[in-house]
CSV table of C-alpha atoms in Angstrom, one decimal:
chain,number,residue,atom,x,y,z
A,1,MET,CA,-9.1,27.5,-19.1
A,2,THR,CA,-10.2,24.1,-17.8
A,3,GLU,CA,-10.2,23.9,-14.0
A,4,TRP,CA,-8.6,20.9,-12.3
A,5,TRP,CA,-11.9,19.6,-10.9
A,6,ASP,CA,-13.2,19.2,-14.5
A,7,TYR,CA,-10.8,16.4,-15.1
A,8,GLY,CA,-11.7,12.7,-14.6
A,9,LEU,CA,-9.7,9.5,-14.3
A,10,ALA,CA,-10.0,8.9,-18.0
A,11,ASP,CA,-8.2,12.2,-18.7
A,12,PHE,CA,-5.0,10.9,-17.0
A,13,LEU,CA,-5.0,7.6,-18.9
A,14,LEU,CA,-2.7,7.9,-21.9
A,15,PHE,CA,-3.1,4.5,-23.4
A,16,SER,CA,-5.9,2.2,-24.7
A,17,PRO,CA,-6.7,-1.3,-23.4
A,18,ARG,CA,-5.3,-2.7,-26.7
A,19,VAL,CA,-1.9,-1.0,-25.9
A,20,TYR,CA,-2.0,-2.1,-22.3
A,21,TYR,CA,-2.6,-5.8,-23.0
A,22,ARG,CA,0.0,-5.8,-25.8
A,23,LEU,CA,2.5,-5.2,-23.0
A,24,PHE,CA,1.8,-8.7,-21.6
A,25,GLU,CA,2.0,-10.3,-25.0
A,26,THR,CA,5.4,-8.7,-25.6
A,27,MET,CA,6.7,-9.6,-22.2
A,28,ASN,CA,5.4,-13.2,-22.3
A,29,SER,CA,7.0,-13.7,-25.8
A,30,VAL,CA,10.4,-12.2,-25.0
A,31,TRP,CA,10.8,-13.3,-21.4
A,32,TRP,CA,8.9,-16.5,-21.5
A,33,VAL,CA,11.5,-18.5,-19.5
A,34,ALA,CA,11.5,-15.9,-16.7
A,35,VAL,CA,7.7,-15.5,-16.8
A,36,LEU,CA,7.2,-19.3,-16.5
A,37,ALA,CA,9.8,-19.6,-13.8
A,38,ALA,CA,8.2,-16.9,-11.7
A,39,PHE,CA,4.8,-18.4,-12.2
A,40,VAL,CA,6.1,-21.8,-11.0
A,41,ALA,CA,7.8,-20.2,-8.1
A,42,GLY,CA,4.5,-18.6,-7.1
A,43,LEU,CA,2.7,-22.0,-7.3
A,44,VAL,CA,5.3,-23.5,-5.1
A,45,ALA,CA,5.2,-20.7,-2.6
A,46,ALA,CA,1.4,-20.8,-2.5
A,47,GLY,CA,1.3,-24.6,-2.0
A,48,MET,CA,3.7,-24.3,0.9
A,49,ALA,CA,1.9,-21.3,2.4
A,50,MET,CA,-1.5,-23.1,2.4
A,51,ARG,CA,-0.5,-26.4,4.0
A,52,HIS,CA,-0.6,-27.4,7.7
A,53,GLY,CA,2.6,-27.3,9.8
A,54,HIS,CA,4.1,-23.8,9.0
A,55,ARG,CA,7.1,-25.3,7.2
A,56,GLY,CA,9.3,-23.6,4.6
A,57,ASN,CA,8.7,-20.0,5.9
A,58,ARG,CA,12.0,-18.6,4.7
A,59,VAL,CA,11.7,-20.3,1.3
A,60,ILE,CA,8.3,-18.7,0.8
A,61,LEU,CA,9.6,-15.2,1.7
A,62,VAL,CA,12.7,-15.6,-0.5
A,63,LEU,CA,10.5,-16.7,-3.4
A,64,LEU,CA,8.2,-13.8,-2.9
A,65,SER,CA,11.1,-11.3,-2.8
A,66,LEU,CA,12.4,-12.7,-6.1
A,67,ILE,CA,9.0,-12.5,-7.6
A,68,TRP,CA,8.5,-8.9,-6.6
A,69,ALA,CA,12.0,-8.0,-7.8
A,70,TRP,CA,11.3,-9.6,-11.2
A,71,ALA,CA,7.8,-8.0,-11.5
A,72,SER,CA,9.3,-4.6,-10.5
A,73,TYR,CA,12.0,-4.7,-13.2
A,74,GLY,CA,10.6,-7.0,-15.8
A,75,PHE,CA,7.1,-5.5,-16.1
A,76,VAL,CA,6.7,-2.3,-14.1
A,77,TRP,CA,10.0,-0.7,-15.1
A,78,GLN,CA,10.6,-2.1,-18.5
A,79,TYR,CA,7.1,-2.1,-20.0
A,80,TYR,CA,4.5,-0.3,-17.9
A,81,GLN,CA,6.5,2.8,-16.7
A,82,PRO,CA,7.1,4.1,-20.3
A,83,ILE,CA,3.3,4.4,-21.0
A,84,ASN,CA,2.0,5.3,-17.5
A,85,TRP,CA,3.5,8.4,-15.9
A,86,ALA,CA,2.0,7.5,-12.4
A,87,VAL,CA,4.0,4.3,-12.2
A,88,ALA,CA,7.3,6.1,-11.5
A,89,TYR,CA,5.8,7.4,-8.2
A,90,ILE,CA,4.7,3.9,-7.1
A,91,LEU,CA,7.8,1.9,-8.3
A,92,PRO,CA,9.9,2.8,-5.2
A,93,GLY,CA,7.2,0.9,-3.1
A,94,PHE,CA,8.0,-2.2,-5.1
A,95,VAL,CA,11.7,-1.9,-4.0
A,96,ILE,CA,10.6,-1.4,-0.4
A,97,GLU,CA,8.4,-4.6,-0.6
A,98,VAL,CA,11.4,-6.6,-1.9
A,99,LEU,CA,13.6,-5.4,0.9
A,100,LEU,CA,10.9,-6.0,3.5
A,101,LEU,CA,10.4,-9.6,2.3
A,102,LEU,CA,14.2,-10.2,2.5
A,103,VAL,CA,14.3,-8.7,6.0
A,104,PHE,CA,11.5,-11.0,7.2
A,105,ALA,CA,13.3,-14.0,5.6
A,106,ALA,CA,16.5,-13.1,7.4
A,107,ARG,CA,15.0,-12.6,10.8
A,108,PRO,CA,15.7,-15.3,13.5
A,109,LEU,CA,12.0,-15.7,13.9
A,110,PRO,CA,10.5,-15.3,10.4
A,111,LEU,CA,6.8,-15.1,9.5
A,112,ARG,CA,5.0,-18.4,9.8
A,113,PHE,CA,2.7,-19.5,7.0
A,114,GLY,CA,0.1,-22.2,7.2
A,115,TRP,CA,-3.5,-23.1,7.2
A,116,ARG,CA,-5.2,-22.1,10.5
A,117,GLY,CA,-8.8,-22.9,9.6
A,118,ASP,CA,-10.1,-19.4,10.6
A,119,LEU,CA,-11.8,-16.8,8.4
A,120,THR,CA,-8.5,-15.1,7.5
A,121,SER,CA,-7.1,-18.3,6.2
A,122,TYR,CA,-10.1,-18.9,4.0
A,123,VAL,CA,-10.0,-15.3,2.7
A,124,GLY,CA,-6.2,-15.5,2.1
A,125,ALA,CA,-6.4,-18.9,0.3
A,126,ALA,CA,-9.3,-17.6,-1.9
A,127,ILE,CA,-7.4,-14.5,-2.9
A,128,MET,CA,-4.3,-16.6,-3.7
A,129,VAL,CA,-6.3,-19.0,-5.9
A,130,VAL,CA,-7.9,-16.1,-7.7
A,131,ALA,CA,-4.6,-14.3,-8.3
A,132,ILE,CA,-2.6,-17.4,-9.4
A,133,VAL,CA,-5.2,-19.6,-11.1
A,134,ILE,CA,-8.1,-17.5,-12.2
A,135,TYR,CA,-7.0,-13.9,-12.8
A,136,PRO,CA,-4.4,-14.7,-15.5
A,137,PHE,CA,-6.9,-16.3,-17.8
A,138,VAL,CA,-9.9,-14.0,-17.4
A,139,GLY,CA,-8.9,-12.4,-20.6
A,140,LEU,CA,-9.7,-15.6,-22.5
A,141,LEU,CA,-13.4,-15.0,-21.7
A,142,GLU,CA,-13.1,-11.5,-23.1
A,143,GLY,CA,-11.6,-12.7,-26.3
A,144,ARG,CA,-7.9,-11.9,-25.7
A,145,ASP,CA,-5.1,-14.2,-26.8
A,146,LEU,CA,-3.5,-16.6,-24.3
A,147,MET,CA,-0.2,-14.8,-24.9
A,148,GLN,CA,-1.7,-11.8,-23.2
A,149,ALA,CA,-2.3,-13.6,-19.9
A,150,GLU,CA,-1.3,-11.7,-16.8
A,151,LEU,CA,0.6,-14.3,-14.8
A,152,PHE,CA,1.3,-14.1,-11.1
A,153,GLY,CA,5.0,-13.4,-10.6
A,154,SER,CA,5.5,-11.2,-13.6
A,155,ALA,CA,2.4,-9.0,-14.1
A,156,ALA,CA,2.0,-6.5,-11.3
A,157,ASP,CA,-1.7,-6.8,-10.7
A,158,PRO,CA,-2.0,-10.6,-9.9
A,159,THR,CA,1.3,-10.4,-8.1
A,160,ALA,CA,0.1,-7.7,-5.7
A,161,LEU,CA,-3.3,-9.4,-5.4
A,162,GLY,CA,-1.8,-12.7,-4.5
A,163,THR,CA,0.5,-11.1,-2.0
A,164,LEU,CA,-2.5,-10.0,0.0
A,165,GLY,CA,-3.4,-13.6,0.3
A,166,PHE,CA,0.1,-14.6,1.4
A,167,VAL,CA,0.1,-12.0,4.1
A,168,LEU,CA,-3.3,-13.2,5.4
A,169,MET,CA,-2.0,-16.8,5.5
A,170,ALA,CA,0.9,-15.7,7.7
A,171,ARG,CA,1.3,-15.2,11.4
A,172,GLY,CA,3.6,-12.7,13.0
A,173,THR,CA,3.3,-9.4,14.8
A,174,TRP,CA,4.9,-7.4,12.0
A,175,ARG,CA,3.3,-9.0,8.9
A,176,TRP,CA,1.1,-6.0,8.3
A,177,LEU,CA,4.2,-4.1,7.1
A,178,LEU,CA,3.9,-6.1,3.9
A,179,LEU,CA,0.4,-4.9,3.1
A,180,PRO,CA,0.6,-1.2,2.2
A,181,VAL,CA,2.4,-1.6,-1.1
A,182,PRO,CA,0.2,-4.3,-2.6
A,183,LEU,CA,-2.9,-2.6,-1.2
A,184,ILE,CA,-1.9,0.7,-2.9
A,185,TRP,CA,-1.1,-1.1,-6.1
A,186,CYS,CA,-4.4,-3.0,-6.1
A,187,ALA,CA,-6.3,0.3,-5.6
A,188,PHE,CA,-4.3,1.9,-8.4
A,189,ALA,CA,-4.9,-1.0,-10.7
A,190,ALA,CA,-8.6,-1.0,-9.9
A,191,ALA,CA,-8.8,2.6,-10.9
A,192,THR,CA,-6.9,2.0,-14.2
A,193,LEU,CA,-9.0,-1.1,-15.0
A,194,TRP,CA,-12.2,0.8,-14.2
A,195,VAL,CA,-11.3,3.6,-16.6
A,196,MET,CA,-10.6,1.0,-19.3
A,197,ASP,CA,-14.0,-0.5,-18.6
A,198,GLN,CA,-12.6,-3.9,-17.4
A,199,GLN,CA,-14.9,-5.7,-15.0
A,200,ILE,CA,-11.9,-7.3,-13.3
A,201,ALA,CA,-11.5,-4.0,-11.4
A,202,TYR,CA,-14.3,-5.3,-9.1
A,203,VAL,CA,-12.1,-8.2,-8.1
A,204,MET,CA,-9.3,-5.9,-7.0
A,205,LEU,CA,-11.6,-3.7,-5.0
A,206,ILE,CA,-13.3,-6.7,-3.3
A,207,ALA,CA,-9.9,-8.2,-2.4
A,208,VAL,CA,-8.7,-4.9,-0.9
A,209,TRP,CA,-11.9,-4.7,1.2
A,210,LEU,CA,-11.6,-8.3,2.4
A,211,THR,CA,-8.0,-7.9,3.3
A,212,ILE,CA,-8.6,-4.8,5.4
A,213,PHE,CA,-11.6,-6.4,7.1
A,214,SER,CA,-9.8,-9.7,7.8
A,215,GLY,CA,-6.8,-7.8,9.1
A,216,TRP,CA,-9.0,-5.7,11.4
A,217,LEU,CA,-10.7,-8.9,12.6
A,218,ASP,CA,-7.3,-10.5,13.4
A,219,LEU,CA,-6.1,-7.5,15.3
A,220,LYS,CA,-9.4,-7.3,17.2
A,221,ASN,CA,-9.1,-11.0,18.2
A,222,GLY,CA,-5.4,-10.7,19.1
A,223,VAL,CA,-4.3,-13.2,16.5
A,224,THR,CA,-1.0,-11.4,15.8
A,225,THR,CA,-0.2,-9.7,19.1
A,226,ARG,CA,1.6,-12.6,20.7
A,227,ARG,CA,5.3,-13.0,19.9
A,228,LEU,CA,6.2,-16.3,18.3
A,229,THR,CA,8.9,-18.3,20.1
A,230,LYS,CA,11.7,-20.5,18.6
A,231,ALA,CA,10.1,-23.5,20.2
A,232,GLU,CA,6.8,-22.8,18.3
A,233,LEU,CA,8.7,-22.5,15.0
A,234,ALA,CA,10.6,-25.7,15.6
A,235,ASP,CA,7.6,-27.6,16.8
A,236,PRO,CA,4.4,-25.8,15.9
A,237,PRO,CA,1.3,-26.8,17.8
A,238,PRO,CA,-1.4,-28.9,16.1
A,239,ILE,CA,-4.0,-27.0,14.3
A,240,SER,CA,-7.6,-28.2,14.7
A,241,ASP,CA,-9.6,-28.6,11.5
């Protein structure tokens, strides 16, 4: 009888890379309107989150909540869960993430997004660019068809990855509540991609490490410990370049 410690990650993977990437091709073909709309929503939210002035905070949070809701149902539940038994245990976290984003959007003092010019802003912006602009089209370099692109807003991996960047671009004492679910998914995705021998797994792991390091640095420097006031939200102070 084989002991449990004789198993490796590959023994728990019940699908091939070909089957995995066919999921995106099917979703992008059947739900192309929703996929395109979610991608555009992600672009709009990212553009708003990276500019000066901390404007449109509620819009960003609402767009992210809709994106997570669609990614949860459209891809994770409808396509990925049937071929990966582990997804069922993580899916409730997606629901929690949607609810948290809505709670933050409904608060009198929501999270503030905007460019601050510090290390965390650079890391957050870089992660968002990778997730939205680069990650979806890495497959083209590996010979995959454009219809198999993993787009932010629909595919779970770039959506979770980009959310790390959004959180790093935000200010607010409780913003860290939004990190556990995307961090767990990125680690889970990295393990899956590693078993499938996909080099993009390194990107997920690096993003997880950078997010944790940047968050620790912010907490150490007291960036998120001060409560934001209504006056600051109405008239944010100038940010030096």
